[in-house]
Amino acid sequence: MPQHSPAMLPLSDLPAREVSRRSILKFASLAGAGALFAPALAACAGPKSANSASTAGAGAAGGTLSIVLNRNLVSLDNKLNQYDAAVTVQRAVREALTKIGDDLKPELVLAESFEQTKPTVWTVKLRSDVHYSDKSPVTVEDVETALKLYFEVKAGYVASQFPEQPTFTKVDDKTFTLTTKVPVVTLNSLMSNILITPAKDNKAEELSNGLGTGPFVIANADTGTGTYTLTRNDNYWGTKPALDTVKVSYQEEEGARVIAITSGQADVIDTITPESATALKTKSDIDVIETPGTRLIHLFFNFRKPAGHPLANPKVREALTYAVDHDSLIKALMNNQVTSAEGVVPKTLAGFAKTGAYAYDPAKAKQMLADNGASGLKLTFIWEDSEFAGASRVLEAISQMLAAVGVTATLKMIPKGGEINAWRRGEAGDWDVLANGYGNQTGLALTNLVGQYGGTAEKEKTRDTYQGFVVPEVSALLDKAGAEADEAKRNDLLSQAQEKIWALWPAMWAWTPNNVLAKRKRVTTLKLRAINSYDLGSVTVVSA
């Protein structure tokens, strides 16, 4: 498929189960044909270890770790992009005031203390020993600039999760306050996503180079190829990392990534399809790690449609949900490694409310479409390549299910590194359904709810809502929930909001995948968190 422009996928005449069978057979043939991927392997070949010919051989603790991602890491900043695997690499270079720990609770990093001293005021004190890799200190001004620039960047992913931009006030050289118009009780979690860099070098864009406070420094960065070399930060203020070097690259062909790890040219690969995970589990020198995830993937409707358009009618949106045989998709194409949503956010998140379940009833879908004047509906699906495992084949199968109820689907894939944000904002062309993943790095349902469903008319003027979803009644409930210190009362407000969102049928289908990562067994102390990232500073590579 061409990668230089949005691609039109031809619709198959095969039923969904035949698509599944064909995909599985295709994978099996590729996995056994290593020679086929020789050119691709050259692009994702792993580094030489410190004391062996390649990463395939035995390596002492220290040495080099090779990570091959499924998506191009366009920067080592996260103002615009925060897909899960990127977070691991980004936070190895740049750190935040807090981080989300294994229990999905905020933990202190650059901050010595982070306390809600008044209902609308948080007081933060920086650690006295934190500094950048050149030994220059982290200043209050650095934090102020970082926070400001996250809100200045156009279509910022991280900023959209804040109910409002906090007002920053310096108290002294190590202390500052964050003040909001209404209480934001989750601010210490939200600030875990604001990565700090020196104010003089920071910009309202994603940064590929520059100083950070993390356990590694950038030795080389090529954003065009998504290739990075990180080396140990010998001036790290915390516990020194065990690894000498981390090599990061990306390979869009899953078959090539699988061969890379089985041949020892890669140590870690991420975001792999269910059948790849099954095949890799049979390898004696490879571990496949699976954990419950916090990422939501959904087929989200375009809420910018004008009044009178079929998709502006919630009954039409509801009707389309009955056309999707999600149980068959989960079994045939997803190897039971995903869970169909029972609400509008993943059930792994604190504050989740079960609001319903997706049901497969094609007869009901047909009847509801007819009753609402939407028979013969034509839909355009868009998604970014590799947005989720097996995206193309899942969407191809769904197009066949829609055809069975009289709906014609056109599938348009946006290449990785393309203009997906412009498409989402409606600036590159019209569309009807976005197949999209929404990661959660706080462990809180409120983060998803504000980022996806807390849109306002003011935000929509700049197209900074989530696909045009603006429902004042919902955003008002979320504002109240974000200001409520009592957890039980907050969860009640969140439940009300989620019920109202579900009743609007914002997605044709939604699911939460397990986090799946494959690593060679010589890679130890790699602990995959529910937010689908891990601490590179604690990873070791040992002799076989």
Coordinates of C-alpha atoms in Angstrom, one line a residue:
M1 CA 0.0 0.0 0.0
P2 CA 1.5 3.4 -0.9
Q3 CA 2.8 5.3 2.1
H4 CA 3.2 8.8 0.6
S5 CA -0.5 9.7 0.5
P6 CA -3.9 8.6 2.0
A7 CA -4.6 5.2 0.6
M8 CA -8.0 3.8 -0.5
L9 CA -8.4 0.2 0.4
P10 CA -10.5 -1.9 -2.0
L11 CA -13.5 -3.6 -0.4
S12 CA -13.3 -7.3 -0.5
D13 CA -16.2 -9.5 -1.4
L14 CA -15.2 -12.0 1.2
P15 CA -17.2 -12.3 4.4
A16 CA -15.6 -11.3 7.7
R17 CA -14.6 -14.8 8.7
E18 CA -12.9 -15.3 5.4
V19 CA -11.0 -12.1 5.9
S20 CA -9.9 -13.5 9.2
R21 CA -8.8 -16.8 7.8
R22 CA -6.9 -15.1 4.9
S23 CA -5.1 -12.8 7.3
I24 CA -4.0 -15.6 9.5
L25 CA -2.7 -17.7 6.6
K26 CA -0.9 -14.6 5.3
F27 CA 0.9 -14.1 8.6
A28 CA 1.9 -17.8 8.8
S29 CA 3.5 -17.6 5.4
L30 CA 5.3 -14.4 6.2
A31 CA 6.7 -15.7 9.5
G32 CA 8.3 -18.6 7.7
A33 CA 9.8 -16.6 4.9
G34 CA 12.7 -14.8 6.6
A35 CA 14.4 -14.0 3.2
L36 CA 11.4 -12.0 2.2
F37 CA 12.1 -9.5 4.8
A38 CA 15.9 -9.1 4.4
P39 CA 15.6 -5.5 3.1
A40 CA 13.3 -4.5 5.9
L41 CA 15.5 -6.1 8.5
A42 CA 18.4 -4.0 7.3
A43 CA 16.4 -1.0 8.3
C44 CA 15.5 -2.2 11.8
A45 CA 18.7 -4.2 12.5
G46 CA 19.6 -4.0 16.2
P47 CA 22.8 -2.5 17.6
K48 CA 26.0 -4.2 18.5
S49 CA 26.2 -4.8 22.2
A50 CA 29.1 -3.5 24.3
N51 CA 30.8 -6.9 24.5
S52 CA 29.3 -9.2 21.8
A53 CA 29.0 -9.3 18.1
S54 CA 25.3 -8.5 18.2
T55 CA 22.3 -8.4 20.5
A56 CA 21.6 -12.0 19.6
G57 CA 24.6 -13.1 21.6
A58 CA 25.1 -13.0 25.3
G59 CA 25.5 -9.5 26.8
A60 CA 26.6 -8.5 30.2
A61 CA 24.5 -6.2 32.4
G62 CA 24.9 -2.8 30.9
G63 CA 25.4 -3.1 27.2
T64 CA 22.8 -2.1 24.6
L65 CA 19.1 -2.5 24.3
S66 CA 17.4 -2.4 20.8
I67 CA 13.7 -1.4 20.7
V68 CA 11.8 -1.6 17.4
L69 CA 8.5 0.3 17.5
N70 CA 5.6 -0.2 15.1
R71 CA 5.2 3.6 14.7
N72 CA 7.6 6.3 13.8
L73 CA 8.7 8.2 17.0
V74 CA 8.5 11.7 15.5
S75 CA 9.9 13.4 18.5
L76 CA 11.2 12.9 22.1
D77 CA 8.5 15.3 23.3
N78 CA 4.8 14.7 23.9
K79 CA 2.9 17.9 23.3
L80 CA 1.1 16.5 20.3
N81 CA 1.6 12.7 20.3
Q82 CA 1.4 10.4 23.3
Y83 CA 1.0 6.9 21.9
D84 CA 1.9 4.4 24.5
A85 CA 5.3 3.1 23.3
A86 CA 6.5 6.7 22.8
V87 CA 6.0 7.5 26.4
T88 CA 8.7 4.9 27.5
V89 CA 11.3 6.6 25.3
Q90 CA 10.3 10.2 25.9
R91 CA 10.4 9.8 29.7
A92 CA 13.8 8.2 29.5
V93 CA 15.1 11.7 28.4
R94 CA 12.6 14.2 29.9
E95 CA 10.8 13.8 33.2
A96 CA 7.8 15.5 34.8
L97 CA 7.0 16.7 38.3
T98 CA 5.1 13.4 38.9
K99 CA 4.6 10.0 37.3
I100 CA 1.9 7.4 37.4
G101 CA 3.1 4.3 39.3
D102 CA 2.2 0.7 39.1
D103 CA -0.9 1.2 41.1
L104 CA -2.0 4.0 38.8
K105 CA -1.4 6.6 41.5
P106 CA 0.7 9.7 41.1
E107 CA 4.2 9.5 42.5
L108 CA 6.7 12.4 43.0
V109 CA 9.6 12.7 40.5
L110 CA 11.1 16.2 40.1
A111 CA 8.8 17.5 42.8
E112 CA 9.7 17.2 46.4
S113 CA 6.1 17.9 47.4
F114 CA 2.8 18.5 45.4
E115 CA 0.0 19.4 47.7
Q116 CA -3.5 20.8 47.3
T117 CA -3.2 23.6 49.9
K118 CA -6.5 25.3 49.0
P119 CA -9.5 24.0 47.0
T120 CA -8.2 25.8 43.9
V121 CA -4.5 26.0 44.7
W122 CA -1.8 23.4 44.6
T123 CA 1.6 24.2 46.0
V124 CA 4.6 22.5 44.5
K125 CA 8.2 22.4 45.7
L126 CA 11.0 21.2 43.4
R127 CA 13.6 18.8 44.7
S128 CA 16.8 20.5 45.6
D129 CA 19.0 17.9 43.9
V130 CA 17.4 17.7 40.4
H131 CA 19.3 18.9 37.4
Y132 CA 19.7 18.4 33.7
S133 CA 22.2 16.3 32.0
D134 CA 24.6 19.2 31.8
K135 CA 24.3 19.7 35.6
S136 CA 22.3 22.9 35.2
P137 CA 19.5 23.1 37.8
V138 CA 15.8 22.7 37.0
T139 CA 14.2 26.0 37.7
V140 CA 10.7 27.2 38.5
E141 CA 10.8 29.2 35.2
D142 CA 11.4 25.9 33.3
V143 CA 8.2 24.5 34.7
E144 CA 6.3 27.6 34.0
T145 CA 7.4 27.7 30.4
A146 CA 6.8 24.0 29.9
L147 CA 3.2 24.3 31.1
K148 CA 2.5 27.5 29.0
L149 CA 3.9 25.9 25.8
Y150 CA 1.8 22.7 26.1
F151 CA -1.3 25.0 25.9
E152 CA 0.1 27.1 23.0
V153 CA 0.7 24.2 20.7
K154 CA -2.0 23.7 18.1
A155 CA -4.2 20.6 18.6
G156 CA -2.3 19.6 21.7
Y157 CA -3.2 16.2 23.0
V158 CA -1.9 16.7 26.6
A159 CA -3.4 20.1 27.1
S160 CA -6.9 18.9 26.0
Q161 CA -7.0 16.7 29.1
F162 CA -6.9 19.7 31.5
P163 CA -10.3 21.2 32.3
E164 CA -8.5 24.6 32.3
Q165 CA -5.0 26.0 32.1
P166 CA -3.7 26.5 35.7
T167 CA -2.3 30.0 36.6
F168 CA 1.4 29.7 37.5
T169 CA 2.8 31.9 40.4
K170 CA 6.4 31.7 41.6
V171 CA 6.8 31.7 45.4
D172 CA 10.6 31.3 45.6
D173 CA 13.4 29.7 43.7
K174 CA 12.1 26.2 44.4
T175 CA 8.4 26.7 45.1
F176 CA 5.4 27.7 43.0
T177 CA 1.6 27.5 43.0
L178 CA -0.9 26.3 40.4
T179 CA -4.2 28.0 40.7
T180 CA -7.4 27.2 38.9
K181 CA -10.8 28.9 38.7
V182 CA -12.5 25.8 40.1
P183 CA -10.9 23.0 42.0
V184 CA -9.0 20.4 39.9
V185 CA -8.5 17.5 42.3
T186 CA -6.5 15.5 39.8
L187 CA -3.9 18.1 38.9
N188 CA -1.0 16.1 40.4
S189 CA -1.9 13.3 38.0
L190 CA -2.4 15.5 35.0
M191 CA 1.0 17.2 35.5
S192 CA 2.7 13.8 35.1
N193 CA 2.3 14.5 31.4
I194 CA 4.1 17.8 31.3
L195 CA 7.7 17.0 30.5
I196 CA 10.2 19.6 31.6
T197 CA 13.0 21.1 29.5
P198 CA 15.1 24.3 30.0
A199 CA 13.0 27.3 29.3
K200 CA 15.4 28.9 26.9
D201 CA 15.3 25.9 24.6
N202 CA 11.6 25.1 24.8
K203 CA 9.2 25.7 22.0
A204 CA 5.5 25.3 21.3
E205 CA 6.2 22.2 19.3
E206 CA 7.5 18.7 19.9
L207 CA 11.2 18.6 20.6
S208 CA 13.5 16.0 19.1
N209 CA 16.7 17.1 20.8
G210 CA 17.7 19.1 23.8
L211 CA 18.4 18.6 27.5
G212 CA 16.4 16.6 29.9
T213 CA 16.6 15.4 33.5
G214 CA 16.1 11.7 32.6
P215 CA 18.4 8.7 33.0
F216 CA 19.4 8.9 29.3
V217 CA 20.6 11.6 26.9
I218 CA 20.1 11.9 23.2
A219 CA 23.2 10.9 21.3
N220 CA 21.6 10.9 17.9
A221 CA 18.1 11.7 16.6
D222 CA 16.7 11.3 13.1
T223 CA 13.0 12.2 13.1
G224 CA 12.6 11.4 9.4
T225 CA 13.5 7.7 10.0
G226 CA 12.3 7.5 13.6
T227 CA 15.8 6.4 14.6
Y228 CA 17.3 7.4 17.9
T229 CA 20.3 6.6 20.0
L230 CA 20.2 7.2 23.7
T231 CA 23.2 6.9 26.0
R232 CA 23.5 6.7 29.8
N233 CA 23.2 10.1 31.5
D234 CA 26.3 9.9 33.7
N235 CA 25.1 13.1 35.5
Y236 CA 21.7 11.7 36.3
W237 CA 20.4 13.0 39.6
G238 CA 18.7 9.7 40.5
T239 CA 19.7 6.0 40.4
K240 CA 22.0 5.5 37.4
P241 CA 20.5 3.3 34.6
A242 CA 22.1 -0.1 34.1
L243 CA 22.1 0.1 30.3
D244 CA 24.9 1.9 28.4
T245 CA 22.9 2.5 25.2
V246 CA 19.3 2.3 23.9
K247 CA 18.7 2.1 20.2
V248 CA 15.2 3.0 19.0
S249 CA 13.9 2.4 15.5
Y250 CA 10.6 1.6 13.8
Q251 CA 9.4 -0.9 11.3
E252 CA 5.9 -0.8 10.0
E253 CA 5.9 -4.4 8.7
E254 CA 4.9 -6.6 11.6
G255 CA 6.5 -9.7 9.9
A256 CA 9.8 -7.9 9.8
R257 CA 9.5 -6.9 13.5
V258 CA 8.7 -10.5 14.5
I259 CA 11.7 -11.8 12.5
A260 CA 13.9 -9.1 14.0
I261 CA 13.2 -10.3 17.6
T262 CA 13.3 -14.0 16.8
S263 CA 16.7 -13.5 15.1
G264 CA 18.1 -11.5 17.9
Q265 CA 18.4 -8.3 16.0
A266 CA 15.9 -6.6 18.3
D267 CA 15.4 -7.0 22.0
V268 CA 11.9 -5.6 22.4
I269 CA 9.0 -5.1 20.0
D270 CA 5.6 -3.5 20.9
T271 CA 2.0 -3.5 19.7
I272 CA 1.9 -6.9 18.1
T273 CA -1.1 -8.7 16.7
P274 CA -2.7 -11.6 18.5
E275 CA -1.4 -14.3 16.1
S276 CA 2.1 -12.8 16.4
A277 CA 1.9 -13.0 20.1
T278 CA 0.7 -16.6 19.9
A279 CA 3.6 -17.6 17.6
L280 CA 6.2 -15.8 19.8
K281 CA 5.0 -17.6 22.9
T282 CA 6.4 -20.8 21.4
K283 CA 9.9 -19.4 21.3
S284 CA 12.1 -20.5 24.2
D285 CA 14.2 -17.4 24.3
I286 CA 11.3 -14.9 24.1
D287 CA 8.9 -13.7 26.7
V288 CA 5.5 -12.2 25.8
I289 CA 4.2 -9.9 28.4
E290 CA 0.4 -9.1 28.6
T291 CA -1.3 -6.8 31.1
P292 CA -4.8 -5.3 31.2
G293 CA -4.7 -2.0 29.4
T294 CA -6.0 1.5 29.9
R295 CA -6.2 2.4 26.2
L296 CA -9.5 2.8 24.5
I297 CA -9.9 2.1 20.8
H298 CA -13.1 3.1 19.1
L299 CA -14.9 3.8 15.9
F300 CA -15.8 7.3 16.7
F301 CA -18.4 9.3 14.8
N302 CA -17.8 12.7 13.3
F303 CA -19.8 15.1 15.5
R304 CA -19.2 18.0 13.1
K305 CA -22.0 16.8 10.7
P306 CA -24.6 19.5 10.0
A307 CA -28.2 19.1 11.3
G308 CA -30.1 16.9 8.9
H309 CA -27.1 14.6 8.2
P310 CA -27.9 11.0 9.1
L311 CA -25.0 10.8 11.6
A312 CA -26.3 13.9 13.4
N313 CA -29.2 11.6 14.5
P314 CA -28.2 9.5 17.6
K315 CA -30.7 6.8 16.4
V316 CA -28.7 6.3 13.3
R317 CA -25.5 6.1 15.2
E318 CA -27.1 3.5 17.5
A319 CA -28.4 1.6 14.5
L320 CA -24.9 1.2 13.1
T321 CA -23.6 -0.3 16.4
Y322 CA -25.9 -3.3 15.8
A323 CA -24.2 -4.1 12.5
V324 CA -20.9 -5.0 14.1
D325 CA -20.4 -8.6 15.1
H326 CA -17.8 -7.7 17.7
D327 CA -17.7 -11.2 19.3
S328 CA -16.6 -12.7 16.0
L329 CA -14.0 -10.0 15.5
I330 CA -12.6 -10.6 19.0
K331 CA -12.4 -14.4 18.4
A332 CA -11.4 -14.5 14.8
L333 CA -9.1 -11.5 14.3
M334 CA -8.1 -10.4 17.9
N335 CA -7.4 -13.8 19.4
N336 CA -9.5 -12.9 22.5
Q337 CA -6.8 -10.3 23.5
V338 CA -9.2 -7.4 23.6
T339 CA -12.3 -6.7 25.7
S340 CA -15.4 -5.1 24.2
A341 CA -16.3 -1.9 26.0
E342 CA -19.1 -1.7 28.5
G343 CA -19.0 2.1 28.7
V344 CA -17.4 5.1 27.2
V345 CA -14.0 4.6 28.9
P346 CA -11.9 1.5 29.8
K347 CA -13.1 -0.3 32.9
T348 CA -9.5 -0.4 34.2
L349 CA -9.8 3.3 35.0
A350 CA -10.7 4.8 38.4
G351 CA -14.2 6.3 38.0
F352 CA -15.4 4.0 35.3
A353 CA -19.1 3.4 35.1
K354 CA -20.7 0.5 33.3
T355 CA -23.3 2.0 31.1
G356 CA -24.2 -0.7 28.7
A357 CA -22.9 -3.2 26.2
Y358 CA -22.6 -3.4 22.4
A359 CA -25.0 -5.9 20.8
Y360 CA -25.0 -7.5 17.4
D361 CA -28.4 -7.5 15.7
P362 CA -28.2 -6.8 11.9
A363 CA -32.0 -7.1 11.5
K364 CA -32.4 -4.3 14.1
A365 CA -29.7 -2.3 12.4
K366 CA -31.5 -2.5 9.1
Q367 CA -34.9 -1.6 10.5
M368 CA -33.6 1.4 12.6
L369 CA -31.7 2.7 9.5
A370 CA -34.9 2.5 7.4
D371 CA -37.1 4.1 10.1
N372 CA -34.7 7.0 10.3
G373 CA -34.3 7.5 6.6
A374 CA -30.7 6.3 6.5
S375 CA -31.1 3.2 4.2
G376 CA -28.2 3.0 1.7
L377 CA -26.0 5.1 3.9
K378 CA -22.4 5.7 2.7
L379 CA -19.6 6.1 5.2
T380 CA -15.9 7.0 5.0
F381 CA -13.6 5.6 7.6
I382 CA -10.3 7.1 8.4
W383 CA -7.4 5.9 10.6
E384 CA -3.7 6.3 10.8
D385 CA -1.6 3.3 9.8
S386 CA -0.8 1.0 12.8
E387 CA -3.1 3.0 15.1
F388 CA -3.9 -0.4 16.6
A389 CA -2.9 -4.0 15.9
G390 CA -4.4 -5.4 12.7
A391 CA -6.3 -2.2 12.0
S392 CA -6.7 -2.7 8.2
R393 CA -8.1 -6.2 8.4
V394 CA -10.4 -5.4 11.3
L395 CA -11.9 -2.4 9.4
E396 CA -12.1 -4.5 6.2
A397 CA -14.2 -7.1 8.1
I398 CA -16.4 -4.3 9.6
S399 CA -17.0 -2.9 6.1
Q400 CA -18.4 -6.3 5.1
M401 CA -20.6 -6.4 8.2
L402 CA -22.0 -2.9 7.3
A403 CA -22.5 -4.1 3.7
A404 CA -24.8 -6.8 5.0
V405 CA -27.1 -4.1 6.4
G406 CA -27.0 -1.9 3.3
V407 CA -24.2 0.5 4.3
T408 CA -21.3 1.1 2.0
A409 CA -18.0 1.8 3.7
T410 CA -15.0 3.4 2.1
L411 CA -11.7 2.8 4.0
K412 CA -9.1 5.5 3.9
M413 CA -5.8 4.9 5.7
I414 CA -3.6 7.9 6.5
P415 CA 0.1 6.9 6.4
K416 CA 2.1 7.1 9.6
G417 CA 3.7 10.5 9.8
G418 CA 0.9 11.9 7.6
E419 CA -1.6 14.6 8.3
I420 CA -3.9 12.6 10.6
N421 CA -4.5 15.7 12.9
A422 CA -5.5 17.7 9.9
W423 CA -8.0 15.0 8.9
R424 CA -9.4 14.8 12.5
R425 CA -9.9 18.5 12.6
G426 CA -11.7 18.5 9.3
E427 CA -9.0 20.5 7.5
A428 CA -7.9 17.8 5.0
G429 CA -11.3 16.4 4.0
D430 CA -14.6 15.1 5.2
W431 CA -15.1 11.7 6.9
D432 CA -17.7 9.9 8.9
V433 CA -15.9 7.5 11.3
L434 CA -12.5 7.7 12.9
A435 CA -10.8 4.5 14.0
N436 CA -8.7 5.8 16.8
G437 CA -6.9 4.8 20.0
Y438 CA -6.9 7.1 23.0
G439 CA -4.3 6.3 25.6
N440 CA -4.5 7.1 29.2
Q441 CA -1.4 7.9 31.2
T442 CA -3.1 8.9 34.5
G443 CA -5.2 5.9 35.4
L444 CA -8.3 8.2 35.8
A445 CA -11.5 8.0 33.9
L446 CA -11.8 11.7 34.3
T447 CA -8.8 12.2 32.0
N448 CA -10.5 10.4 29.1
L449 CA -13.8 12.0 29.8
V450 CA -12.5 15.6 29.7
G451 CA -10.2 15.0 26.8
Q452 CA -12.8 13.3 24.6
Y453 CA -16.2 14.5 25.9
G454 CA -15.5 17.7 27.7
G455 CA -15.6 19.9 24.5
T456 CA -17.0 23.4 24.6
A457 CA -18.1 25.8 21.9
E458 CA -15.1 27.9 22.6
K459 CA -12.7 25.0 22.0
E460 CA -14.6 24.0 18.9
K461 CA -13.9 27.4 17.3
T462 CA -10.3 26.3 17.0
R463 CA -11.2 22.7 16.3
D464 CA -9.7 21.6 19.7
T465 CA -12.5 19.3 20.7
Y466 CA -12.6 15.6 20.2
Q467 CA -14.1 15.3 16.7
G468 CA -16.6 18.0 17.4
F469 CA -18.2 16.4 20.5
V470 CA -19.7 19.4 22.3
V471 CA -22.5 18.7 24.8
P472 CA -22.8 21.4 27.4
E473 CA -24.7 19.2 29.8
V474 CA -21.9 16.6 29.8
S475 CA -19.1 19.2 30.1
A476 CA -20.9 20.8 33.0
L477 CA -21.0 17.5 34.9
L478 CA -17.3 16.8 34.1
D479 CA -16.4 20.3 35.5
K480 CA -18.3 19.5 38.7
A481 CA -16.6 16.1 39.0
G482 CA -13.2 17.6 38.5
A483 CA -13.8 20.0 41.3
E484 CA -15.3 17.5 43.8
A485 CA -12.8 16.4 46.5
D486 CA -15.1 13.7 47.9
E487 CA -14.4 10.6 45.8
A488 CA -17.8 9.0 46.2
K489 CA -19.5 12.2 45.1
R490 CA -17.1 12.7 42.3
N491 CA -17.7 9.1 41.0
D492 CA -21.4 9.7 41.1
L493 CA -21.0 12.8 38.9
L494 CA -18.8 10.8 36.6
S495 CA -21.3 8.1 36.4
Q496 CA -24.0 10.6 35.4
A497 CA -21.8 12.0 32.7
Q498 CA -21.0 8.6 31.3
E499 CA -24.7 7.6 31.2
K500 CA -25.5 10.7 29.1
I501 CA -22.5 10.1 26.8
W502 CA -23.5 6.5 26.2
A503 CA -27.1 7.5 25.3
L504 CA -25.6 9.6 22.5
W505 CA -23.9 6.6 20.9
P506 CA -20.6 8.4 20.1
A507 CA -18.9 5.2 18.8
M508 CA -19.9 2.4 16.4
W509 CA -17.9 0.0 18.6
A510 CA -15.2 0.4 21.2
W511 CA -12.8 -2.0 22.9
T512 CA -9.8 -2.1 25.2
P513 CA -6.8 -4.2 24.1
N514 CA -4.4 -6.0 26.5
N515 CA -1.0 -4.5 26.5
V516 CA 1.2 -6.9 24.6
L517 CA 5.0 -6.7 24.4
A518 CA 7.6 -9.2 23.3
K519 CA 11.2 -9.2 24.7
R520 CA 14.1 -11.5 24.6
K521 CA 14.7 -13.3 27.9
R522 CA 18.1 -11.7 28.3
V523 CA 16.2 -8.4 28.9
T524 CA 15.3 -8.4 32.6
T525 CA 13.6 -6.1 35.1
L526 CA 11.2 -4.8 32.4
K527 CA 7.9 -4.2 34.2
L528 CA 5.1 -3.3 31.9
R529 CA 2.6 -1.0 33.6
A530 CA -1.1 -0.8 32.9
I531 CA -0.5 2.4 31.0
N532 CA 1.6 0.4 28.5
S533 CA 4.9 1.9 29.3
Y534 CA 7.9 0.9 31.4
D535 CA 10.9 2.5 33.1
L536 CA 13.9 2.2 30.8
G537 CA 16.2 3.3 33.6
S538 CA 15.5 0.1 35.5
V539 CA 15.9 -2.3 32.5
T540 CA 18.9 -4.6 32.5
V541 CA 20.4 -6.9 29.8
V542 CA 22.2 -10.0 31.2
S543 CA 24.2 -12.8 29.9
A544 CA 22.3 -15.8 28.5

